[in-house]
């Protein structure tokens, strides 16, 4: 064997049990209550520690051209930070260029990622911008290539109208792909923005005020309506509002194949952050909502109506955030979080708010299952040896200096956690060790995802 992790408590999406884990050729080869007879090149004693599957961050924006600039983590910086937070697979959203087939988009971004470097494995989702029939039809070749999820934005100047959304859902269903949606009502955002601007209300609070709860809920419900009409599966990204949670619960109760993702920022912060002097740093879309929404998200997690937690990692440097100090419209939307998701969710488990298997289900098992990532998402024989060793006693305070992203600030500054990952293995290779990134930029692979017809 190449690696033997001994005496730890293994956590799967279902249970926790004391076991040793043996790794060979990047795969989990054995799990057993006593593998002390096994000879391995490297033996790690995990006494008192948890042994978990690496997280899968199903939603990032690395090197993302947006808001008049490009998000500040390229593929290497973003995946390096991921590794240091126990995330061993990153699913990045990349947008199609006008006139480009979806296979061309996939290959263009895969090439960029390989050039910039990958510290852990990468999968892609493609945002549809150009719905010309022949380009939509190119979804088939992208699916065959291993990209099986596509996104529509209901907002922004590149967002799609309902008819296009419907066609994307229809095409995706035909080719066994999954559609993810950024759901906010564009007309309402524009109308409310215009109103606040005309009243001279330009502080970061008005970013939230122009995208309040009902703006998101209406779009969630409309998106679900189109999915219902076509009997197509749908994945709602970054769900952040109470009414939308209700809509998802109703849809699931009705038997629709609707998946919901939320993000740590919606579980930890509320709209109050937009009143802070550094409120601009928290500006992302959808914005953090009121306490009732946060409570509804946690209740939905506990009920099983939220399927995944992912980050929407899209950092911009302080100077760029400052563009909108006096005008919220000029703030590039997005925040850092890729290194914080798993530690934050695991610390909630450590405090008894959710169970450790629930954290694994949300952050690893479900994203693997939903996005056809068949080699990952669980500690089981034959799966990739993407493993996190977690010390439930370790105290850790988030400071930008101890993060591994290229971002020069973090909204998580000062967060105190009890319990923290001490080692991360990507396909059996140590990439993070007690505060240090020990991987390299040539390690991560582009992963091909199975279609739903697989
Ligand atoms: N929202 C953000 O805050 N950033 C990136 C894209 C998005 O929809
Ligand atoms: Zn979005
Ligand atoms: Zn996003």
PDB file of C-alpha atoms in Angstrom, residues 136-267:
ATOM      1  CA  UNK A 136     -27.576  24.814 -27.829  1.00  0.00           C
ATOM      2  CA  UNK A 137     -27.441  21.537 -29.721  1.00  0.00           C
ATOM      3  CA  UNK A 138     -23.673  21.468 -29.127  1.00  0.00           C
ATOM      4  CA  UNK A 139     -24.596  20.562 -25.549  1.00  0.00           C
ATOM      5  CA  UNK A 140     -24.525  16.947 -26.705  1.00  0.00           C
ATOM      6  CA  UNK A 141     -20.823  17.018 -27.553  1.00  0.00           C
ATOM      7  CA  UNK A 142     -20.016  18.854 -24.312  1.00  0.00           C
ATOM      8  CA  UNK A 143     -21.885  16.165 -22.363  1.00  0.00           C
ATOM      9  CA  UNK A 144     -20.010  13.462 -24.268  1.00  0.00           C
ATOM     10  CA  UNK A 145     -16.777  15.272 -23.355  1.00  0.00           C
ATOM     11  CA  UNK A 146     -17.625  15.174 -19.630  1.00  0.00           C
ATOM     12  CA  UNK A 147     -19.371  18.465 -18.910  1.00  0.00           C
ATOM     13  CA  UNK A 148     -22.897  17.561 -17.910  1.00  0.00           C
ATOM     14  CA  UNK A 149     -24.202  20.660 -16.159  1.00  0.00           C
ATOM     15  CA  UNK A 150     -25.174  24.010 -17.648  1.00  0.00           C
ATOM     16  CA  UNK A 151     -26.253  27.209 -16.030  1.00  0.00           C
ATOM     17  CA  UNK A 152     -28.707  29.932 -16.833  1.00  0.00           C
ATOM     18  CA  UNK A 153     -28.639  33.314 -15.174  1.00  0.00           C
ATOM     19  CA  UNK A 154     -32.036  34.988 -14.811  1.00  0.00           C
ATOM     20  CA  UNK A 155     -30.222  38.277 -14.043  1.00  0.00           C
ATOM     21  CA  UNK A 156     -27.357  40.387 -15.394  1.00  0.00           C
ATOM     22  CA  UNK A 157     -26.994  41.759 -18.909  1.00  0.00           C
ATOM     23  CA  UNK A 158     -25.988  38.274 -20.119  1.00  0.00           C
ATOM     24  CA  UNK A 159     -28.928  36.596 -18.354  1.00  0.00           C
ATOM     25  CA  UNK A 160     -31.540  34.695 -20.329  1.00  0.00           C
ATOM     26  CA  UNK A 161     -35.237  35.320 -20.840  1.00  0.00           C
ATOM     27  CA  UNK A 162     -37.810  32.676 -19.897  1.00  0.00           C
ATOM     28  CA  UNK A 163     -38.103  31.251 -23.422  1.00  0.00           C
ATOM     29  CA  UNK A 164     -34.384  30.591 -23.609  1.00  0.00           C
ATOM     30  CA  UNK A 165     -34.393  29.123 -20.118  1.00  0.00           C
ATOM     31  CA  UNK A 166     -37.155  26.763 -21.236  1.00  0.00           C
ATOM     32  CA  UNK A 167     -35.188  25.709 -24.322  1.00  0.00           C
ATOM     33  CA  UNK A 168     -32.051  25.092 -22.258  1.00  0.00           C
ATOM     34  CA  UNK A 169     -34.015  22.877 -19.885  1.00  0.00           C
ATOM     35  CA  UNK A 170     -35.537  21.005 -22.806  1.00  0.00           C
ATOM     36  CA  UNK A 171     -32.168  20.450 -24.504  1.00  0.00           C
ATOM     37  CA  UNK A 172     -30.491  19.425 -21.262  1.00  0.00           C
ATOM     38  CA  UNK A 173     -33.195  16.888 -20.579  1.00  0.00           C
ATOM     39  CA  UNK A 174     -32.716  15.443 -24.056  1.00  0.00           C
ATOM     40  CA  UNK A 175     -28.954  14.971 -23.533  1.00  0.00           C
ATOM     41  CA  UNK A 176     -28.995  13.870 -19.892  1.00  0.00           C
ATOM     42  CA  UNK A 177     -27.570  17.120 -18.550  1.00  0.00           C
ATOM     43  CA  UNK A 178     -28.561  19.116 -15.491  1.00  0.00           C
ATOM     44  CA  UNK A 179     -29.466  22.813 -15.558  1.00  0.00           C
ATOM     45  CA  UNK A 180     -28.381  25.033 -12.687  1.00  0.00           C
ATOM     46  CA  UNK A 181     -30.053  28.408 -12.259  1.00  0.00           C
ATOM     47  CA  UNK A 182     -29.136  31.739 -10.686  1.00  0.00           C
ATOM     48  CA  UNK A 183     -32.636  32.841  -9.758  1.00  0.00           C
ATOM     49  CA  UNK A 184     -33.388  36.531  -9.242  1.00  0.00           C
ATOM     50  CA  UNK A 185     -36.004  38.615 -11.051  1.00  0.00           C
ATOM     51  CA  UNK A 186     -34.055  40.910 -13.370  1.00  0.00           C
ATOM     52  CA  UNK A 187     -36.874  43.401 -13.976  1.00  0.00           C
ATOM     53  CA  UNK A 188     -37.366  43.882 -10.245  1.00  0.00           C
ATOM     54  CA  UNK A 189     -33.630  44.321  -9.636  1.00  0.00           C
ATOM     55  CA  UNK A 190     -33.498  46.978 -12.368  1.00  0.00           C
ATOM     56  CA  UNK A 191     -36.655  48.726 -11.152  1.00  0.00           C
ATOM     57  CA  UNK A 192     -35.578  48.841  -7.515  1.00  0.00           C
ATOM     58  CA  UNK A 193     -32.040  49.875  -8.421  1.00  0.00           C
ATOM     59  CA  UNK A 194     -33.382  52.770 -10.491  1.00  0.00           C
ATOM     60  CA  UNK A 195     -35.658  53.830  -7.639  1.00  0.00           C
ATOM     61  CA  UNK A 196     -32.858  53.905  -5.035  1.00  0.00           C
ATOM     62  CA  UNK A 197     -30.442  55.614  -7.384  1.00  0.00           C
ATOM     63  CA  UNK A 198     -33.018  58.322  -8.165  1.00  0.00           C
ATOM     64  CA  UNK A 199     -33.391  58.887  -4.410  1.00  0.00           C
ATOM     65  CA  UNK A 200     -29.604  59.163  -4.014  1.00  0.00           C
ATOM     66  CA  UNK A 201     -29.486  55.961  -1.963  1.00  0.00           C
ATOM     67  CA  UNK A 202     -26.208  54.423  -3.032  1.00  0.00           C
ATOM     68  CA  UNK A 203     -24.668  52.755   0.016  1.00  0.00           C
ATOM     69  CA  UNK A 204     -24.047  48.954   0.035  1.00  0.00           C
ATOM     70  CA  UNK A 205     -27.312  48.483   1.949  1.00  0.00           C
ATOM     71  CA  UNK A 206     -29.144  49.368  -1.276  1.00  0.00           C
ATOM     72  CA  UNK A 207     -27.500  46.463  -3.044  1.00  0.00           C
ATOM     73  CA  UNK A 208     -29.533  44.317  -0.657  1.00  0.00           C
ATOM     74  CA  UNK A 209     -32.594  46.588  -0.829  1.00  0.00           C
ATOM     75  CA  UNK A 210     -32.695  46.278  -4.617  1.00  0.00           C
ATOM     76  CA  UNK A 211     -32.518  42.467  -4.416  1.00  0.00           C
ATOM     77  CA  UNK A 212     -34.671  41.636  -1.369  1.00  0.00           C
ATOM     78  CA  UNK A 213     -36.266  38.306  -0.466  1.00  0.00           C
ATOM     79  CA  UNK A 214     -39.224  38.465  -2.869  1.00  0.00           C
ATOM     80  CA  UNK A 215     -36.978  39.212  -5.864  1.00  0.00           C
ATOM     81  CA  UNK A 216     -35.292  35.869  -5.341  1.00  0.00           C
ATOM     82  CA  UNK A 217     -38.414  33.942  -4.346  1.00  0.00           C
ATOM     83  CA  UNK A 218     -40.347  34.911  -7.461  1.00  0.00           C
ATOM     84  CA  UNK A 219     -37.537  33.696  -9.693  1.00  0.00           C
ATOM     85  CA  UNK A 220     -37.145  30.465  -7.700  1.00  0.00           C
ATOM     86  CA  UNK A 221     -40.834  29.743  -8.194  1.00  0.00           C
ATOM     87  CA  UNK A 222     -40.736  30.618 -11.898  1.00  0.00           C
ATOM     88  CA  UNK A 223     -37.687  28.405 -12.442  1.00  0.00           C
ATOM     89  CA  UNK A 224     -39.439  25.527 -10.698  1.00  0.00           C
ATOM     90  CA  UNK A 225     -42.517  26.126 -12.874  1.00  0.00           C
ATOM     91  CA  UNK A 226     -40.477  25.674 -16.070  1.00  0.00           C
ATOM     92  CA  UNK A 227     -38.834  22.540 -14.691  1.00  0.00           C
ATOM     93  CA  UNK A 228     -42.236  21.151 -13.728  1.00  0.00           C
ATOM     94  CA  UNK A 229     -43.667  21.915 -17.174  1.00  0.00           C
ATOM     95  CA  UNK A 230     -40.868  19.933 -18.815  1.00  0.00           C
ATOM     96  CA  UNK A 231     -40.435  17.300 -16.094  1.00  0.00           C
ATOM     97  CA  UNK A 232     -36.784  18.291 -16.209  1.00  0.00           C
ATOM     98  CA  UNK A 233     -34.350  18.195 -13.279  1.00  0.00           C
ATOM     99  CA  UNK A 234     -33.217  21.567 -11.957  1.00  0.00           C
ATOM    100  CA  UNK A 235     -30.516  22.690  -9.514  1.00  0.00           C
ATOM    101  CA  UNK A 236     -31.033  26.056  -7.820  1.00  0.00           C
ATOM    102  CA  UNK A 237     -27.680  27.606  -6.922  1.00  0.00           C
ATOM    103  CA  UNK A 238     -27.072  29.756  -3.842  1.00  0.00           C
ATOM    104  CA  UNK A 239     -30.580  29.651  -2.404  1.00  0.00           C
ATOM    105  CA  UNK A 240     -30.730  32.449   0.149  1.00  0.00           C
ATOM    106  CA  UNK A 241     -34.364  33.318   0.908  1.00  0.00           C
ATOM    107  CA  UNK A 242     -37.126  31.904   3.059  1.00  0.00           C
ATOM    108  CA  UNK A 243     -39.882  31.885   0.410  1.00  0.00           C
ATOM    109  CA  UNK A 244     -37.576  30.109  -2.020  1.00  0.00           C
ATOM    110  CA  UNK A 245     -36.917  27.467   0.619  1.00  0.00           C
ATOM    111  CA  UNK A 246     -40.676  26.967   0.900  1.00  0.00           C
ATOM    112  CA  UNK A 247     -40.926  26.660  -2.887  1.00  0.00           C
ATOM    113  CA  UNK A 248     -38.183  24.011  -2.922  1.00  0.00           C
ATOM    114  CA  UNK A 249     -39.832  22.048  -0.113  1.00  0.00           C
ATOM    115  CA  UNK A 250     -43.171  22.130  -1.939  1.00  0.00           C
ATOM    116  CA  UNK A 251     -41.542  21.038  -5.197  1.00  0.00           C
ATOM    117  CA  UNK A 252     -39.759  18.140  -3.521  1.00  0.00           C
ATOM    118  CA  UNK A 253     -42.978  17.122  -1.770  1.00  0.00           C
ATOM    119  CA  UNK A 254     -44.651  17.142  -5.174  1.00  0.00           C
ATOM    120  CA  UNK A 255     -41.995  14.686  -6.392  1.00  0.00           C
ATOM    121  CA  UNK A 256     -40.120  17.065  -8.721  1.00  0.00           C
ATOM    122  CA  UNK A 257     -36.407  16.549  -9.230  1.00  0.00           C
ATOM    123  CA  UNK A 258     -35.367  19.892  -7.791  1.00  0.00           C
ATOM    124  CA  UNK A 259     -32.041  20.301  -6.022  1.00  0.00           C
ATOM    125  CA  UNK A 260     -31.105  23.245  -3.830  1.00  0.00           C
ATOM    126  CA  UNK A 261     -27.680  24.578  -2.925  1.00  0.00           C
ATOM    127  CA  UNK A 262     -26.936  27.181  -0.302  1.00  0.00           C
ATOM    128  CA  UNK A 263     -23.658  28.792   0.739  1.00  0.00           C
ATOM    129  CA  UNK A 264     -21.915  29.372   4.082  1.00  0.00           C
ATOM    130  CA  UNK A 265     -22.303  33.155   3.750  1.00  0.00           C
ATOM    131  CA  UNK A 266     -26.094  32.801   3.872  1.00  0.00           C
ATOM    132  CA  UNK A 267     -25.881  30.454   6.849  1.00  0.00           C
TER     133      UNK A 267
END
